[in-house]
XYZ file of C-alpha atoms in Angstrom:
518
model
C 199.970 -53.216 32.767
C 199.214 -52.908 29.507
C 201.754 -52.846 26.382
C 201.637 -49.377 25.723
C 202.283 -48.837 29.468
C 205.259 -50.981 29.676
C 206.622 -48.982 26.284
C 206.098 -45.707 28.152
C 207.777 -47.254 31.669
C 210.844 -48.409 29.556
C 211.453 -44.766 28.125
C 213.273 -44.189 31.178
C 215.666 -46.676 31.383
C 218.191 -48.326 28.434
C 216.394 -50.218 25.790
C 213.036 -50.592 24.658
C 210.177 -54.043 24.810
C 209.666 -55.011 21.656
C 206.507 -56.056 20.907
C 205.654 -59.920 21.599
C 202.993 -60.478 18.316
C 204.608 -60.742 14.913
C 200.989 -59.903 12.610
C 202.764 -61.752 9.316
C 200.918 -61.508 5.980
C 201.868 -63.404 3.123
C 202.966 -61.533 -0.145
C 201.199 -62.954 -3.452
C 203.602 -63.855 -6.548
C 201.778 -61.197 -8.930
C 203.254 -61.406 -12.142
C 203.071 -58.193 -14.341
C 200.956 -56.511 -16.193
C 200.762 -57.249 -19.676
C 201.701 -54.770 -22.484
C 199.032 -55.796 -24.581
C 195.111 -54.423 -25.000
C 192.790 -56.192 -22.184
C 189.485 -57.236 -23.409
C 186.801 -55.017 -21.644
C 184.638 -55.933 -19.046
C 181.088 -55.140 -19.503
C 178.865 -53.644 -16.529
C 175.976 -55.996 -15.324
C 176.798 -58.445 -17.618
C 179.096 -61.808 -16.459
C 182.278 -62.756 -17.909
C 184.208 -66.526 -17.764
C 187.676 -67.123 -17.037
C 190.195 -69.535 -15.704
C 193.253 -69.895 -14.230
C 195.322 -72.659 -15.156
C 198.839 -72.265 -13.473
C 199.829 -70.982 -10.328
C 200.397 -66.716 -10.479
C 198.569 -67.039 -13.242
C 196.397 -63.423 -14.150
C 193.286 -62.808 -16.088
C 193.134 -58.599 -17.059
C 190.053 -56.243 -17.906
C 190.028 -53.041 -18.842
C 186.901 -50.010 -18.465
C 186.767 -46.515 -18.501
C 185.457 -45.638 -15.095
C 183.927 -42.159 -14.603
C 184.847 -39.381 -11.433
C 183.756 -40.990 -8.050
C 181.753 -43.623 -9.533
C 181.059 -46.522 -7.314
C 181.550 -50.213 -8.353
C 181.290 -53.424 -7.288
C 183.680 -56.555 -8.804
C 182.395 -60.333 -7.468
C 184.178 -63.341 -8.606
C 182.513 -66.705 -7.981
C 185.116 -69.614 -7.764
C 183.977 -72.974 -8.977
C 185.177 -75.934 -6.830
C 187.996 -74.944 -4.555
C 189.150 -72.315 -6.526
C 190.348 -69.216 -4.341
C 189.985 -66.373 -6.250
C 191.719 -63.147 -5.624
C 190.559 -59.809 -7.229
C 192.340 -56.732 -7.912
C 191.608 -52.983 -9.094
C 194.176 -51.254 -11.152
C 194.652 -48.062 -12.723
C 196.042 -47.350 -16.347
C 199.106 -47.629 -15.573
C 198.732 -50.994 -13.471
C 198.894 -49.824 -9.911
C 197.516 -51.606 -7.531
C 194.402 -49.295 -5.605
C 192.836 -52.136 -3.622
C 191.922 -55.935 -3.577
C 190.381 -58.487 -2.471
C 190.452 -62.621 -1.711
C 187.391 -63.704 -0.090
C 185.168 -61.558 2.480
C 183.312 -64.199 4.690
C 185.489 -67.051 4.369
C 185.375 -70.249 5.562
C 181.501 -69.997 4.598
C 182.129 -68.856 1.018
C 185.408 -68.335 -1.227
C 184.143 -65.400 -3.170
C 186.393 -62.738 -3.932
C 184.214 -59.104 -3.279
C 185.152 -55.229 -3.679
C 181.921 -53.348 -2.674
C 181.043 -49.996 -3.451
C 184.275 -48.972 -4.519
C 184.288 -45.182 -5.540
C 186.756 -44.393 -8.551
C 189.422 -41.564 -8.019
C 188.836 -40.175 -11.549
C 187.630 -40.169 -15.194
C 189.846 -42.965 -16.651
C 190.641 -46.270 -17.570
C 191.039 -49.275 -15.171
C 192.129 -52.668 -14.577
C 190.521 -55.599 -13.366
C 192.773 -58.501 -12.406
C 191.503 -61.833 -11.710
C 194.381 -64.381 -9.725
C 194.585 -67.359 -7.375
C 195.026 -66.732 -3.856
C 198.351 -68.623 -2.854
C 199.054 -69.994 -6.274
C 195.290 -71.695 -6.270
C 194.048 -72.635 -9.927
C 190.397 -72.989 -11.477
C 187.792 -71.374 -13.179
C 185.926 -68.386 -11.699
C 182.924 -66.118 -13.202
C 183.786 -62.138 -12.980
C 180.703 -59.419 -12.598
C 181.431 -55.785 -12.499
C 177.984 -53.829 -11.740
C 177.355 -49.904 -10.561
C 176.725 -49.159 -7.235
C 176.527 -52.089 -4.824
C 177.153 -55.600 -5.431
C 173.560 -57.779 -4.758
C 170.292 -56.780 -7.400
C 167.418 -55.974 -6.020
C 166.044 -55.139 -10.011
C 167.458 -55.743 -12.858
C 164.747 -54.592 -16.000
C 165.215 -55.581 -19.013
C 161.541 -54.743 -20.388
C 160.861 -57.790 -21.995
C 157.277 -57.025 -21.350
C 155.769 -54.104 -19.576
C 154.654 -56.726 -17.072
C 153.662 -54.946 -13.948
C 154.766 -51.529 -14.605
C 151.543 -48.792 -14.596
C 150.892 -45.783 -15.601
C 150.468 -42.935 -12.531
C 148.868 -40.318 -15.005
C 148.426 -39.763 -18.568
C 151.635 -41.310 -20.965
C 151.313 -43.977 -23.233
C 153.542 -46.983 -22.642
C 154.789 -50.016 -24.615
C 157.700 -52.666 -23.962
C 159.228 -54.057 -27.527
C 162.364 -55.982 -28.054
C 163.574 -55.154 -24.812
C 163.270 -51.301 -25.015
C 160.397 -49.519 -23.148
C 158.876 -46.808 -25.162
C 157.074 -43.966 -23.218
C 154.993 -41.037 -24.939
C 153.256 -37.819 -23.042
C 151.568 -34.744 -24.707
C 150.793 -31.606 -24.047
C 151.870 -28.633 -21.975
C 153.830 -29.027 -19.154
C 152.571 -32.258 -18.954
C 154.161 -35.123 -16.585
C 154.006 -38.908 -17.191
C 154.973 -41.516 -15.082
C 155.644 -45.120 -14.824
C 155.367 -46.833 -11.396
C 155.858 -50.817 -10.334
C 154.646 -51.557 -7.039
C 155.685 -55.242 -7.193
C 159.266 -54.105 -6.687
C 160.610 -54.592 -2.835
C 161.157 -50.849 -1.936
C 164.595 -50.187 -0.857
C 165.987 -47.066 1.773
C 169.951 -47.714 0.924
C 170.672 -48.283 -2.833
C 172.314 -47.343 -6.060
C 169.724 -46.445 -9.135
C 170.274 -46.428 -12.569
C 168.579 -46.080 -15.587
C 169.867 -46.284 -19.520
C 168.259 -44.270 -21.694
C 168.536 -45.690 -25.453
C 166.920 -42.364 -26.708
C 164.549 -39.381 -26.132
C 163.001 -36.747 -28.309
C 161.005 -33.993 -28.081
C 158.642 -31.282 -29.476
C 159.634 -28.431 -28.283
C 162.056 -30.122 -26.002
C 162.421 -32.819 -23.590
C 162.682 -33.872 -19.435
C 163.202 -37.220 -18.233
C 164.204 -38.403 -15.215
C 164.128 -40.941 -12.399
C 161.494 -41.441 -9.341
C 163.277 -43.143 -6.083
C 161.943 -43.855 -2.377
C 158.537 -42.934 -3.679
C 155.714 -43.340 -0.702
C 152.116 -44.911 -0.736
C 150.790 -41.547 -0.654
C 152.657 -40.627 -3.533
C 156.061 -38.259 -1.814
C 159.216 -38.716 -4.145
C 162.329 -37.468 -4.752
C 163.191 -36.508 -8.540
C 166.246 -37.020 -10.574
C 165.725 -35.463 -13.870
C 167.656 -34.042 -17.010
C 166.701 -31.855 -19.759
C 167.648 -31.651 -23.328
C 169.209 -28.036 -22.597
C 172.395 -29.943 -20.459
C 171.043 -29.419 -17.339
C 170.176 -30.991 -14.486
C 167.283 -31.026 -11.369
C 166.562 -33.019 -7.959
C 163.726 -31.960 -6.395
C 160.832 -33.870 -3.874
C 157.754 -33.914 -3.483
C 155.288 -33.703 -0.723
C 151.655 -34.492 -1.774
C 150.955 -31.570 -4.570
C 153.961 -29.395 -3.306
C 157.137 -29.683 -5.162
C 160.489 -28.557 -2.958
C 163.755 -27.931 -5.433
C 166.674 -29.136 -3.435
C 169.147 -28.626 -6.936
C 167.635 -26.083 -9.439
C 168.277 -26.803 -13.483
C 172.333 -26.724 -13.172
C 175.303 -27.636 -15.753
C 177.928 -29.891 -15.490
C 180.646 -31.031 -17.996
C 179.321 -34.074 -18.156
C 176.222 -33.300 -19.728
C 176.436 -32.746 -23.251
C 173.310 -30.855 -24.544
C 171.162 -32.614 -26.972
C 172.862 -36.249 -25.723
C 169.500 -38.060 -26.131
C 171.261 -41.545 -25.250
C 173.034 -41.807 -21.481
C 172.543 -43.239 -18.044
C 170.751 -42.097 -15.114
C 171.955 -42.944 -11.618
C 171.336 -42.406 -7.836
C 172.834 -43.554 -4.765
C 170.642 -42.926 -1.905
C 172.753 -43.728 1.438
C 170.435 -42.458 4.784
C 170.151 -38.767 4.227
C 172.381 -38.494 1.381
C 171.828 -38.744 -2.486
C 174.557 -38.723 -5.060
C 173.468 -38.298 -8.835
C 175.074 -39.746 -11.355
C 175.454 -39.107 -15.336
C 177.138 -41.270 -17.677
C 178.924 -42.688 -14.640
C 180.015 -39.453 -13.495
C 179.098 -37.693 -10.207
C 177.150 -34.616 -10.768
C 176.610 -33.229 -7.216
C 176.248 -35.096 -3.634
C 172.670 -33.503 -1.751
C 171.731 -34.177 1.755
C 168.050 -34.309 2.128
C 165.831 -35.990 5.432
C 162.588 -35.396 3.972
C 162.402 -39.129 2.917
C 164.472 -41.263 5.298
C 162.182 -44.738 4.489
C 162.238 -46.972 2.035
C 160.419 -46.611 -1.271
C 160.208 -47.616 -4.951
C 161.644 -46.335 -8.003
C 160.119 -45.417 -11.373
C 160.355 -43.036 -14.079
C 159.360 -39.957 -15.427
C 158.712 -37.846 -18.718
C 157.653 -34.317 -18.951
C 156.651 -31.854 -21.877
C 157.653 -28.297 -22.182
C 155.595 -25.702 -21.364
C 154.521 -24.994 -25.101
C 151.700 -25.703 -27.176
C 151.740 -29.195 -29.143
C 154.826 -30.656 -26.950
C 155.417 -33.738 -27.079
C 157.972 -36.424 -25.332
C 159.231 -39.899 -26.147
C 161.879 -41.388 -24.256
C 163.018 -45.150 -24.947
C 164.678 -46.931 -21.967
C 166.901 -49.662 -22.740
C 167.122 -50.887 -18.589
C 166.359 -49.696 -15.039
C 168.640 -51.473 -12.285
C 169.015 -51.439 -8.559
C 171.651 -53.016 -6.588
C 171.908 -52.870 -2.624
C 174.583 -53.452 -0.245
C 175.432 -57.258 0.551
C 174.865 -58.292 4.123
C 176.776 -61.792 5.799
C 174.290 -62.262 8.507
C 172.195 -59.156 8.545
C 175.669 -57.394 8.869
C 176.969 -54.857 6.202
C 180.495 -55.942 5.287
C 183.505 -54.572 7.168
C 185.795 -53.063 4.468
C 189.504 -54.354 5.390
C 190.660 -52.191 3.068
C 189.356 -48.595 1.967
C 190.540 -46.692 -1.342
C 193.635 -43.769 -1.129
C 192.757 -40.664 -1.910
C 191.568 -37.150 -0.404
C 189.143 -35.855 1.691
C 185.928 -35.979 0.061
C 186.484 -39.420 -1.869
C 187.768 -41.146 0.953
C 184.589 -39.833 3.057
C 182.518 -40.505 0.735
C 183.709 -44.388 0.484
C 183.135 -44.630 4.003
C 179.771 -43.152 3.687
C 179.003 -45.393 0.667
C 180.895 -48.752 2.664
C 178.511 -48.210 5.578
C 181.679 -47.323 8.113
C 179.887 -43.741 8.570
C 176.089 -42.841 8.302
C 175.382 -40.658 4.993
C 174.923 -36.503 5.203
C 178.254 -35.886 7.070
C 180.692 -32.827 6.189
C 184.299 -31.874 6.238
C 184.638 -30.170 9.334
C 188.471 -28.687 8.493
C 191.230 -29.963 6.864
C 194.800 -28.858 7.411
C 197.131 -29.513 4.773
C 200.932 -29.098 6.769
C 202.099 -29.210 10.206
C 204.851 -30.302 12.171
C 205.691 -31.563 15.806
C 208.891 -32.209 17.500
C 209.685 -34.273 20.425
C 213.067 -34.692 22.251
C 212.067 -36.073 25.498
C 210.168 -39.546 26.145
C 206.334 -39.258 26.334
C 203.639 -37.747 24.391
C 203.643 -34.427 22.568
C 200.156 -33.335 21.769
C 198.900 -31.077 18.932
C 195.322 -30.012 18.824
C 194.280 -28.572 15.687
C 191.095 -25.947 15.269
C 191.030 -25.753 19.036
C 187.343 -24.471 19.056
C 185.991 -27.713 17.709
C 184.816 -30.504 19.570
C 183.947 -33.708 17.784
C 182.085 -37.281 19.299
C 181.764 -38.663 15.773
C 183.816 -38.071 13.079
C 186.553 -39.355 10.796
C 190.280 -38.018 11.400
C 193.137 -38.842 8.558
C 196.483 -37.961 8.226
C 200.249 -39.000 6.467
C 202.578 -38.796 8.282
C 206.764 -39.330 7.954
C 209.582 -38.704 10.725
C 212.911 -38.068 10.988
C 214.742 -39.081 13.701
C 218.464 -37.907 15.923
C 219.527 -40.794 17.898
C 219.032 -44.541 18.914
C 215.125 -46.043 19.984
C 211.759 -45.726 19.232
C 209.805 -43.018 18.321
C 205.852 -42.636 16.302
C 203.769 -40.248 14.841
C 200.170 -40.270 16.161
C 196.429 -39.041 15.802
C 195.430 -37.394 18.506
C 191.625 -37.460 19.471
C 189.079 -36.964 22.715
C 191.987 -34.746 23.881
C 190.539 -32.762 26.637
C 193.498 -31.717 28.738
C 196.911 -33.542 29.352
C 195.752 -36.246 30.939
C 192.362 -37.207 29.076
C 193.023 -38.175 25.283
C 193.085 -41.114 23.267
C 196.255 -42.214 20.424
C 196.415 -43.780 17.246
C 200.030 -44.586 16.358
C 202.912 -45.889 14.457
C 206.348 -46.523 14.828
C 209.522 -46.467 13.344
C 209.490 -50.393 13.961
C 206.566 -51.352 12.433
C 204.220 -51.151 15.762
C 201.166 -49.765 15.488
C 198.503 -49.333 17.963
C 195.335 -47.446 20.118
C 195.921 -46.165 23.281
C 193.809 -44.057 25.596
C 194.683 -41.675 28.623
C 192.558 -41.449 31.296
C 194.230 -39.997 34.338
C 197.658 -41.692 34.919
C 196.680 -44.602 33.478
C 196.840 -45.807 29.290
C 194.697 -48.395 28.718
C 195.212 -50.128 25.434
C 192.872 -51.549 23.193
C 194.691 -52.622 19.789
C 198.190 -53.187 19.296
C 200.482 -55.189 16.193
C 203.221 -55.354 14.296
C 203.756 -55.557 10.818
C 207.084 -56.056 8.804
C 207.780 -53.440 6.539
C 205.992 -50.556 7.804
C 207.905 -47.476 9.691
C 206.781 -43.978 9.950
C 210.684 -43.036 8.602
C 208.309 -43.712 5.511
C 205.610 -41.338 4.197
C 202.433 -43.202 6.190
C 198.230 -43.013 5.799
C 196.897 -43.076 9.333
C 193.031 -42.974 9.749
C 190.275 -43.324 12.271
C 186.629 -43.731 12.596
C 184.736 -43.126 15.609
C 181.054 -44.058 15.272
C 178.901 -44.213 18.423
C 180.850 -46.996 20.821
C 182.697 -48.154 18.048
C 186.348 -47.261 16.912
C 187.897 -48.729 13.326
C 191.946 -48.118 12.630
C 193.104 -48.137 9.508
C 197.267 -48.150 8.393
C 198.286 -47.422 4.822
C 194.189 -47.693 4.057
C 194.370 -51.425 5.726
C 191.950 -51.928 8.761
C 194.488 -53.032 11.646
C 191.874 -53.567 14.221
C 188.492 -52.241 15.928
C 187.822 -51.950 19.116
C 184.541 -50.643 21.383
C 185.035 -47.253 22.693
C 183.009 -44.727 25.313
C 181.726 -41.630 23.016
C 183.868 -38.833 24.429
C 183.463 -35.256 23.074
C 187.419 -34.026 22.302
C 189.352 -31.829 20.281
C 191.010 -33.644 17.470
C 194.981 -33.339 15.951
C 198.618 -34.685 15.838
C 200.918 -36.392 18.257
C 204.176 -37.591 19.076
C 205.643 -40.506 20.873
C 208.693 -41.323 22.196
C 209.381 -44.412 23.702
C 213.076 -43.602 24.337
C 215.205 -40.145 25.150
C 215.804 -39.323 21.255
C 214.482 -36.537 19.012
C 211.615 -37.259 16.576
C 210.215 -34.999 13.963
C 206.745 -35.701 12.573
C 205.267 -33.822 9.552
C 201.427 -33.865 8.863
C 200.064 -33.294 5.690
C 196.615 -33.102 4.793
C 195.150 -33.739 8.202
C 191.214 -33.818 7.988
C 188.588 -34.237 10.350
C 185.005 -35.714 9.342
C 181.932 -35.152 11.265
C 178.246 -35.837 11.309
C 175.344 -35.446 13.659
């Protein structure tokens, strides 16, 4: 009999079995934030620091742009135990970090972190458990291992595709086409191509007669198919691909705040994740596209074009091109233990970018109130968007109760609900449990269950759940409580509640959103 069983047996008698594992996690001695100006922290370029008493923290500031995705490393030296943690302006904590495949390595790693919005942040360096030592701190765009980083000391292997003129200086590559409507391109075929990766390119300055394109080549093919980044002196922006001569627009010339017209210095960036491609500007997201027409691998280069005008003429200078790709601990992506707050499209979209969920998925529906009331023991189920069926997907909620009278009651996410007797549970209670549990027939069969100190759903409480293929990931208050393998069952998805004991427990739902791709 399993726990969950024995909980729902004891709801008819006196009393309730408390749960026999105590999950206890140790809360760091963080001492506060400092009133005074943190030096910055520079992207792609390492910064030294030490700890020298226990509690000890190191602080760096940035201006982060809307959803842009970062990764902060710190390298211990000897036995220090680093710990690394993302603030906001203000100093609260979003997420952190002490080591992610310890014993073999102490390094302290948040991965593709995606930023809740245009602002200044914190970096905060500590030791883990009062350790002291010295520690080197990198903060680069996108994910955390290079696969390029050009500085164009020479033009080395980089060749021209078709007519431009091209010259590396000082550590700025210069880049010249004329003409009408004429294209120029730069290609190196020495670089490893890459099918998952974040892009970017810094542009120290472009001019042009009669105006001015430049953009970015990624996943380009032998035979010469591409996808397109590209932005034009007028503030606009383009992705398109191409197949052989044919050119496909997937986003036609659009504005976005953060293109300034006539900016002729700025960055570039992609993420390419499976079938979906973010673009990036100055850090900022412009638009997320979902495009299969180029699932493989390829290389990246870049691009200048004329206008279509007599005696045009381009010149772009390009201070850098970099790649980074996600870090792997024995050809494994990393498991994020903990995932970002926020709403439904940033939170999918660090999944997406974390490797929890495969890239091109959609918000299915999202509802943002609803309540459920139980005053009997057992299981009160609440599908939501009956018509829908889901096999993958992601389902979030927070949820808070109230309850009238003595014993245990929980809030739940209810998913592969069929009928009463066919569903599956993801819980927590007003005692800190918190667990999976599925129905099939008269029988719950339970595959995760803990406790934690400190957590009740009398408090407001993020519940969230990834089913992907076999696999199942639970996550409390954006910590990953457990995993667990799972048989793919098409079900409705929604709310529950659960009542271990004969009182009355009211749950409220806000923003409950379900996640789906094919």
């Amino acid at each position: 009999m399993t726990k969950f069983e024995v909980k729902m047996k004891q709801m008819y008698i006196k009393g309730a079995l408390y749960a026999p594992f105590l999950l206890m996690i140790a809360l760091l001695s963080i001492s506060p934030v400092h009133a005074q100006t943190p030096p910055r922290l520079p992207i792609n370029t390492p910064v030294e620091g030490e700890i020298i008493i226990p509690n000890q923290e190191q602080t760096w500031g940035f201006l982060g742009g809307q959803s842009m995705v970062i990764s902060l490393r710190v390298v211990p030296d000897g036995d220090f135990d680093p710990l690394v943690i993302l603030r906001d302006a203000n100093g609260n904590e979003l997420i952190r970090n002490d080591d992610y495949d310890y014993p073999n390595r102490r390094d302290a790693l948040l991965e593709a972190i995606t930023l809740p919005r245009l602002g200044e942040y914190q970096v905060v360096v500590t030791g883990y458990g009062g350790s002291i030592g010295a520690f080197t701190l990198t903060m680069l765009v996108g994910y955390a291992d290079f696969a390029l980083d050009e500085r164009f000391t020479s033009l080395g292997d980089w060749q021209s595709v078709n007519t431009v003129s091209a010259d590396a200086t000082d550590g700025i590559l210069t880049m010249q086409v004329d003409g009408i409507a004429q294209v120029g391109r730069l290609l190196n075929r020495q670089i490893t191509p890459q099918k998952d990766f974040y892009a970017q390119m810094t542009l120290n300055n472009v001019t042009g007669r009669n105006g001015w394109i430049v953009g970015m080549t990624f996943r380009e093919q032998a035979n010469g198919n591409r996808y397109v980044v590209s932005v034009s002196m007028r503030g606009d922006w383009r992705l398109s691909v191409w197949e052989g001569e044919t050119q496909r627009v997937l986003r036609d010339w659009a504005v976005h705040p953060a293109i300034v017209a006539g900016d002729t210095a700025f960055t570039l960036g992609v993420l390419a994740k499976d079938v979906s491609i973010d673009v990036f500007y100055n850090n900022q997201m412009l638009a997320s596209i979902t495009d299969s027409t180029i699932p493989n691998a390829g290389r990246i280069g870049i691009e200048v074009v004329t206008f279509n005008a007599l005696n045009s003429q381009t010149t772009a200078q390009i201070d850098g091109l970099l790649m980074t790709i996600p870090t792997q601990v024995n050809g494994a992506f990393i498991l994020p233990q903990q995932i970002m707050a926020g709403g439904s499209i940033l939170v999918s979209h660090e999944l997406e970018r974390r490797h929890l969920v495969p890239g091109g998925g959609s918000l299915a529906w999202e509802v943002s109130e609803s309540f459920l009331e139980a005053s009997r023991p057992g299981v009160n189920r609440l599908p939501l968007i009956a018509e829908t069926r889901f096999t993958n997907f992601v389902l979030s909620t927070t949820a808070t109760a109230t309850f009238m009278g003595e014993g245990i009651g929980a809030c739940a996410l209810l998913f592969q609900h069929a009928d009463e007797s066919t569903y599956t549970i993801a819980y927590l209670d007003n005692t800190g449990s918190y667990g999976v549990s599925i129905r099939r027939g008269d029988r719950f069969s339970e595959g995760i269950f803990g406790t934690r100190d400190g957590w009740t759903i009398a408090n407001p409480t993020h519940l969230l759940v990834v089913v992907n293929g076999s696999v199942l990931y639970y996550y409390v208050n954006n910590l990953l409580v457990g995993q667990m393998e799972i048989e793919p069952v098409q079900g409705q998805l929604g709310n529950a509640v659960i009542n271990f004991d004969p009182i009355r427990t009211n749950c409220q739902f806000r923003n409950t959103w379900a996640w789906r791709w094919e």
